[in-house]
Amino acid sequence: MLSRRDFLATGATAAAGLALGPDSVSGVPAPVAHLRARPLARPVVVASSNGLRGVKVAYDQIVAGTDTLDAIIAGVNIQELDPEDQSVGLGGLPNEDGVVQLDASCMHGPTKRAGAVGCLEDIATPSLVAKAIMDYTDHIMLVGADARRFAIRMGFTPQNLLTEKSRQDWLRWKSRLNPNDFWLDHDDDVRIRFSTGTINMNAVNANGDLSSVTTTSGMAWKVPGRVGDSPIIGAGQYCDNAVGAAGSTGRGESNIMTCGAFLCVEFMRQGLSPEQAVLRTMERVVATTQSKLMGPNGRPHVDLQFYAVSRDGRFAGGSLYEGPGYAVCDDQGPRVAPCVYLFKASERPRRG
């Protein structure tokens, strides 16, 4: 794995920094007017690590001529429809009332269009609903009960998304909320899983056309109605067909404060590589993190990952902390690659 210090030490040649803010670091190449795309030798699909199966599906479809957005939505549908994946779609971990509420957004580079859906209930594939909003309306986002109604009118079949596995996890969480309440604790030896959910996927084809999609069940046990970064265009994902695409997973509130996916693409527009762009974006995240979320060592308690691909086919994944990987598929096949990172895992402060 490559840390920020190692990366900048080996790859940087200038210290001018970018004009997007005062929290820039030395060692990053000065911006250029625009990103000059060279001819692509192959398509590339990048995603969060839970998208390993999906990047292969998306890549094969793109090679066969499928549109990039259709291909990556087919890729994330694998996780959305997998009841064993508790981070998205069917079987996603519910809100504090035990209700599964889903968010998603997508962007299509060639047509400069986008679609998004928030707080969607009973529909397992919010990524497809987001695309339907993009394809069939002049709006970008629909939310809540009206988003559900729209999906049903478009032919989506409603179903109960709360699997028994996720229901049992919710009951464990609920029983341990207050030691003085009247709920009996059970399965005390079972660790309750807390998830921020989410799968992001981005792709570029041989013609340089880009698309991006992010889909999630959001934070486990969230306040009903909470919407994270995933359906927010420019936060959960962003795509510009002249530059690149980017998206994120992790604590959505931290990403919304920086419009991280948009910022990452803008850094690539100014000449930074995907690796440099995700690192610079994460530095902005740290600079805007609330003090209550920071440890005594000046490091955030939370984690966040970004994934990016440029129009010329370069790609990267980045994490605030050492450890996570990301999925990628090109002509070398699908694999999980290590993320570049800002901080060592040992630097992450413990909460409580």
Coordinates of C-alpha atoms in Angstrom, one line a residue:
M1 CA 0.0 0.0 0.0
L2 CA 1.1 3.5 -0.7
S3 CA 0.8 6.3 1.8
R4 CA 0.4 9.9 0.9
R5 CA 3.9 10.7 2.0
D6 CA 5.4 7.9 0.0
F7 CA 3.3 8.8 -3.1
L8 CA 4.1 12.5 -3.1
A9 CA 7.7 11.8 -2.3
T10 CA 8.2 9.6 -5.3
G11 CA 5.8 11.1 -7.8
A12 CA 5.6 14.8 -7.3
T13 CA 7.7 17.4 -9.1
A14 CA 6.2 20.7 -8.1
A15 CA 4.9 22.5 -5.1
A16 CA 2.7 25.1 -6.5
G17 CA -0.6 23.5 -5.4
L18 CA -4.0 24.2 -6.7
A19 CA -6.1 27.3 -6.4
L20 CA -9.1 25.4 -4.9
G21 CA -8.3 26.1 -1.3
P22 CA -5.6 27.0 1.3
D23 CA -5.4 23.4 2.6
S24 CA -3.2 22.3 -0.3
V25 CA -0.1 20.3 0.3
S26 CA 3.4 20.7 -1.2
G27 CA 4.6 18.1 -3.7
V28 CA 1.6 18.0 -6.0
P29 CA 2.2 19.1 -9.7
A30 CA 0.9 22.5 -10.7
P31 CA -2.4 22.5 -12.6
V32 CA -2.6 22.5 -16.3
A33 CA -5.3 23.9 -18.4
H34 CA -7.1 20.6 -19.0
L35 CA -6.6 16.9 -18.9
R36 CA -5.3 15.8 -22.3
A37 CA -6.7 12.4 -23.0
R38 CA -4.6 10.0 -25.0
P39 CA -6.1 7.1 -27.0
L40 CA -7.4 4.3 -24.8
A41 CA -6.0 0.9 -25.1
R42 CA -8.8 -0.7 -23.1
P43 CA -11.9 0.0 -21.0
V44 CA -11.6 0.3 -17.2
V45 CA -14.1 -0.3 -14.5
V46 CA -13.3 0.7 -10.9
A47 CA -15.5 0.3 -7.8
S48 CA -15.5 -0.1 -4.0
S49 CA -14.1 -3.5 -3.0
N50 CA -17.6 -5.0 -2.6
G51 CA -18.0 -4.5 -6.3
L52 CA -15.4 -7.2 -7.3
R53 CA -18.0 -9.4 -9.0
G54 CA -19.7 -6.4 -10.5
V55 CA -16.6 -4.9 -12.2
K56 CA -16.2 -8.1 -14.2
V57 CA -19.8 -8.1 -15.4
A58 CA -19.6 -4.4 -16.3
Y59 CA -16.3 -4.7 -18.1
D60 CA -17.5 -7.7 -20.2
Q61 CA -20.6 -5.8 -21.2
I62 CA -18.6 -2.7 -22.1
V63 CA -16.3 -4.7 -24.3
A64 CA -19.3 -6.2 -26.0
G65 CA -20.6 -2.7 -26.8
T66 CA -23.0 -2.0 -23.9
D67 CA -23.3 1.6 -22.8
T68 CA -21.1 2.4 -19.8
L69 CA -24.0 3.4 -17.5
D70 CA -26.1 0.3 -18.4
A71 CA -23.0 -1.8 -17.8
I72 CA -22.1 -0.5 -14.4
I73 CA -25.7 -0.5 -13.2
A74 CA -25.8 -4.2 -14.1
G75 CA -22.7 -4.5 -12.1
V76 CA -24.1 -3.0 -8.9
N77 CA -27.4 -4.9 -9.4
I78 CA -25.5 -8.0 -8.3
Q79 CA -25.0 -6.5 -4.8
E80 CA -28.4 -4.9 -4.7
L81 CA -30.1 -8.2 -5.3
D82 CA -27.9 -10.3 -3.0
P83 CA -29.7 -10.9 0.3
E84 CA -26.4 -11.7 2.0
D85 CA -25.0 -8.2 1.3
Q86 CA -26.3 -6.0 4.1
S87 CA -24.9 -2.8 2.7
V88 CA -27.3 -2.3 -0.3
G89 CA -30.6 -3.3 -1.7
L90 CA -32.4 -6.5 -0.6
G91 CA -31.2 -7.3 2.9
G92 CA -29.7 -3.9 3.6
L93 CA -29.5 -2.9 7.3
P94 CA -32.6 -0.9 8.3
N95 CA -33.2 2.4 10.0
E96 CA -33.9 2.7 13.7
D97 CA -37.6 1.7 13.1
G98 CA -36.6 -1.5 11.3
V99 CA -37.4 -0.1 7.8
V100 CA -35.0 -0.5 4.9
Q101 CA -34.6 2.8 3.1
L102 CA -32.4 3.0 0.0
D103 CA -30.6 5.8 -1.9
A104 CA -28.9 5.8 -5.3
S105 CA -27.7 8.2 -8.0
C106 CA -26.1 7.9 -11.5
M107 CA -24.6 10.1 -14.2
H108 CA -24.1 9.5 -17.9
G109 CA -21.2 11.3 -19.3
P110 CA -22.1 11.4 -23.0
T111 CA -25.5 12.9 -22.5
K112 CA -24.6 15.0 -19.4
R113 CA -27.7 13.6 -17.6
A114 CA -28.2 12.3 -14.1
G115 CA -30.8 10.7 -11.9
A116 CA -31.2 10.1 -8.2
V117 CA -33.6 8.6 -5.6
G118 CA -33.7 9.0 -1.8
C119 CA -35.5 7.2 1.0
L120 CA -36.8 4.6 -1.4
E121 CA -38.7 1.7 0.3
D122 CA -39.7 -1.8 -1.0
I123 CA -37.7 -1.6 -4.3
A124 CA -34.5 -3.6 -4.3
T125 CA -32.7 -1.8 -7.2
P126 CA -32.6 1.9 -6.5
S127 CA -29.9 2.3 -9.1
L128 CA -32.4 1.3 -11.8
V129 CA -35.0 3.7 -10.4
A130 CA -32.4 6.5 -10.5
K131 CA -31.7 5.7 -14.1
A132 CA -35.5 5.6 -14.9
I133 CA -35.8 9.1 -13.3
M134 CA -33.0 10.2 -15.6
D135 CA -34.4 8.5 -18.7
Y136 CA -38.1 9.3 -18.4
T137 CA -38.4 12.6 -16.5
D138 CA -36.9 16.1 -16.7
H139 CA -36.1 15.9 -13.0
I140 CA -33.0 14.6 -11.3
M141 CA -34.2 13.4 -7.9
L142 CA -37.3 11.9 -6.4
V143 CA -37.6 10.9 -2.7
G144 CA -39.7 8.9 -0.3
A145 CA -43.3 7.7 -0.9
D146 CA -43.5 9.5 -4.3
A147 CA -40.3 7.9 -5.5
R148 CA -41.8 4.5 -4.5
R149 CA -45.0 5.4 -6.4
F150 CA -43.0 6.4 -9.5
A151 CA -41.0 3.1 -9.4
I152 CA -44.2 1.0 -9.3
R153 CA -45.7 3.0 -12.1
M154 CA -42.5 2.3 -14.1
G155 CA -43.0 -1.4 -13.6
F156 CA -40.8 -2.2 -10.6
T157 CA -42.2 -4.8 -8.2
P158 CA -42.4 -3.9 -4.5
Q159 CA -41.2 -6.4 -2.0
N160 CA -40.2 -6.7 1.7
L161 CA -36.5 -5.8 1.7
L162 CA -35.9 -6.7 5.4
T163 CA -34.4 -10.2 5.4
E164 CA -34.4 -12.3 8.6
K165 CA -30.7 -11.8 9.0
S166 CA -31.0 -8.0 8.9
R167 CA -34.1 -8.1 11.2
Q168 CA -32.2 -10.1 13.8
D169 CA -29.3 -7.6 13.7
W170 CA -31.8 -4.8 14.2
L171 CA -33.4 -6.6 17.1
R172 CA -29.9 -7.0 18.7
W173 CA -29.2 -3.4 18.3
K174 CA -32.6 -2.4 19.7
S175 CA -32.3 -4.6 22.7
R176 CA -28.9 -3.1 23.7
L177 CA -29.9 0.6 23.4
N178 CA -30.7 1.2 27.0
P179 CA -29.7 -1.0 29.9
N180 CA -32.7 0.3 31.9
D181 CA -35.4 -0.4 29.3
F182 CA -37.7 -3.4 29.2
W183 CA -36.1 -5.0 26.1
L184 CA -34.4 -8.3 27.0
D185 CA -30.8 -8.5 25.7
H186 CA -30.2 -11.6 23.6
D187 CA -27.2 -13.1 21.8
D188 CA -24.9 -11.0 23.9
D189 CA -21.9 -12.8 22.4
V190 CA -22.9 -11.8 18.8
R191 CA -21.2 -8.6 17.6
I192 CA -23.7 -6.1 16.1
R193 CA -22.6 -5.1 12.7
F194 CA -22.6 -1.3 12.0
S195 CA -22.4 -0.5 8.4
T196 CA -22.3 2.7 6.3
G197 CA -23.2 0.6 3.4
T198 CA -22.7 1.6 -0.3
I199 CA -21.2 0.4 -3.5
N200 CA -19.8 2.9 -6.1
M201 CA -18.8 2.0 -9.6
N202 CA -17.3 4.1 -12.4
A203 CA -16.3 3.2 -15.9
V204 CA -14.7 4.5 -19.1
N205 CA -14.9 2.7 -22.5
A206 CA -12.6 2.6 -25.5
N207 CA -14.1 5.8 -26.9
G208 CA -13.5 7.7 -23.7
D209 CA -17.2 7.8 -22.6
L210 CA -17.7 7.7 -18.8
S211 CA -20.5 6.9 -16.4
S212 CA -20.8 6.6 -12.6
V213 CA -23.3 5.1 -10.1
T214 CA -23.6 4.8 -6.3
T215 CA -26.2 2.8 -4.4
T216 CA -26.7 2.2 -0.7
S217 CA -28.9 1.2 2.2
G218 CA -27.2 4.0 4.2
M219 CA -26.0 4.0 7.8
A220 CA -27.4 1.1 9.8
W221 CA -30.0 2.2 12.4
K222 CA -30.2 5.7 10.9
V223 CA -32.9 8.2 11.8
P224 CA -35.8 7.5 9.5
G225 CA -35.6 9.9 6.5
R226 CA -31.9 10.3 6.7
V227 CA -30.2 10.8 3.3
G228 CA -26.5 10.4 2.9
D229 CA -24.1 11.3 0.1
S230 CA -25.0 8.4 -2.3
P231 CA -27.9 10.1 -4.0
I232 CA -26.3 13.6 -4.0
I233 CA -24.9 14.4 -7.4
G234 CA -21.4 15.7 -6.8
A235 CA -21.0 14.0 -3.5
G236 CA -21.7 10.2 -3.8
Q237 CA -20.6 10.2 -7.4
Y238 CA -19.9 12.6 -10.3
C239 CA -19.0 12.3 -13.9
D240 CA -17.7 14.7 -16.6
N241 CA -17.2 13.1 -20.0
A242 CA -14.3 15.4 -20.7
V243 CA -12.4 14.6 -17.6
G244 CA -13.3 11.5 -15.5
A245 CA -15.6 10.0 -12.9
A246 CA -15.4 9.5 -9.2
G247 CA -17.4 8.3 -6.3
S248 CA -17.2 7.4 -2.6
T249 CA -18.1 5.1 0.2
G250 CA -18.0 5.7 4.0
R251 CA -19.5 8.3 6.2
G252 CA -21.7 10.3 3.9
E253 CA -22.1 13.4 6.0
S254 CA -18.3 14.0 5.8
N255 CA -18.4 13.7 2.1
I256 CA -21.4 16.0 1.6
M257 CA -19.5 18.8 3.4
T258 CA -16.9 18.7 0.7
C259 CA -18.8 17.6 -2.4
G260 CA -16.1 15.1 -2.7
A261 CA -16.8 13.3 -6.0
F262 CA -17.2 16.7 -7.8
L263 CA -14.0 17.9 -6.2
C264 CA -12.1 14.8 -7.2
V265 CA -13.1 15.3 -10.8
E266 CA -12.2 19.0 -10.7
F267 CA -8.7 18.1 -9.4
M268 CA -8.3 15.7 -12.3
R269 CA -9.5 18.5 -14.7
Q270 CA -6.7 20.7 -13.4
G271 CA -4.1 18.0 -14.2
L272 CA -3.8 15.8 -11.2
S273 CA -3.7 12.1 -11.6
P274 CA -6.5 10.0 -10.1
E275 CA -4.2 9.1 -7.2
Q276 CA -3.3 12.7 -6.5
A277 CA -6.9 13.7 -6.9
V278 CA -8.3 11.3 -4.3
L279 CA -5.5 12.2 -1.9
R280 CA -6.1 15.9 -2.3
T281 CA -9.9 15.4 -1.9
M282 CA -9.4 13.4 1.3
E283 CA -7.2 16.2 2.7
R284 CA -10.1 18.6 2.1
V285 CA -12.4 16.1 4.0
V286 CA -10.0 16.2 7.0
A287 CA -9.8 20.0 6.9
T288 CA -13.6 20.2 7.1
T289 CA -14.2 17.5 9.7
Q290 CA -16.0 18.7 12.8
S291 CA -14.0 18.8 16.0
K292 CA -16.3 16.3 17.7
L293 CA -15.2 13.7 15.1
M294 CA -11.5 14.3 15.6
G295 CA -9.2 12.5 18.0
P296 CA -6.6 14.1 20.2
N297 CA -4.0 13.4 17.6
G298 CA -5.8 15.5 15.0
R299 CA -7.0 12.5 13.0
P300 CA -10.7 11.8 12.3
H301 CA -12.6 8.9 13.9
V302 CA -14.4 8.3 10.7
D303 CA -13.2 6.8 7.5
L304 CA -14.0 7.6 3.9
Q305 CA -12.9 6.1 0.5
F306 CA -12.9 7.6 -3.0
Y307 CA -12.6 5.9 -6.3
A308 CA -11.7 7.6 -9.6
V309 CA -11.0 7.0 -13.2
S310 CA -9.8 9.5 -15.8
R311 CA -10.9 9.7 -19.4
D312 CA -7.5 8.4 -20.5
G313 CA -8.0 5.3 -18.5
R314 CA -5.9 5.9 -15.3
F315 CA -7.6 4.9 -12.1
A316 CA -7.2 4.9 -8.3
G317 CA -8.8 4.2 -5.0
G318 CA -8.0 6.2 -1.9
S319 CA -8.8 5.9 1.8
L320 CA -8.3 8.1 4.8
Y321 CA -6.7 5.2 6.6
E322 CA -4.4 2.4 5.5
G323 CA -6.1 -0.9 4.9
P324 CA -9.0 -0.8 2.4
G325 CA -8.7 -1.9 -1.2
Y326 CA -10.8 -1.2 -4.3
A327 CA -12.0 -3.4 -7.2
V328 CA -10.8 -2.8 -10.7
C329 CA -11.2 -4.7 -14.0
D330 CA -9.4 -4.1 -17.3
D331 CA -7.8 -6.4 -19.8
Q332 CA -5.8 -7.9 -16.9
G333 CA -9.0 -9.2 -15.3
P334 CA -10.9 -8.3 -12.1
R335 CA -8.9 -7.8 -8.9
V336 CA -8.7 -5.9 -5.6
A337 CA -6.0 -3.3 -5.5
P338 CA -4.7 -1.4 -2.4
C339 CA -5.9 2.1 -1.8
V340 CA -3.5 5.0 -1.4
Y341 CA -4.1 6.6 2.0
L342 CA -3.4 9.6 4.1
F343 CA -2.8 8.0 7.5
K344 CA -1.4 4.8 8.9
A345 CA -4.0 2.5 10.4
S346 CA -2.3 2.9 13.8
E347 CA -3.1 6.7 13.7
R348 CA -6.8 6.2 13.7
P349 CA -8.1 7.3 17.2
R350 CA -10.4 5.0 19.1
R351 CA -13.8 6.3 20.1
G352 CA -15.2 6.2 23.6

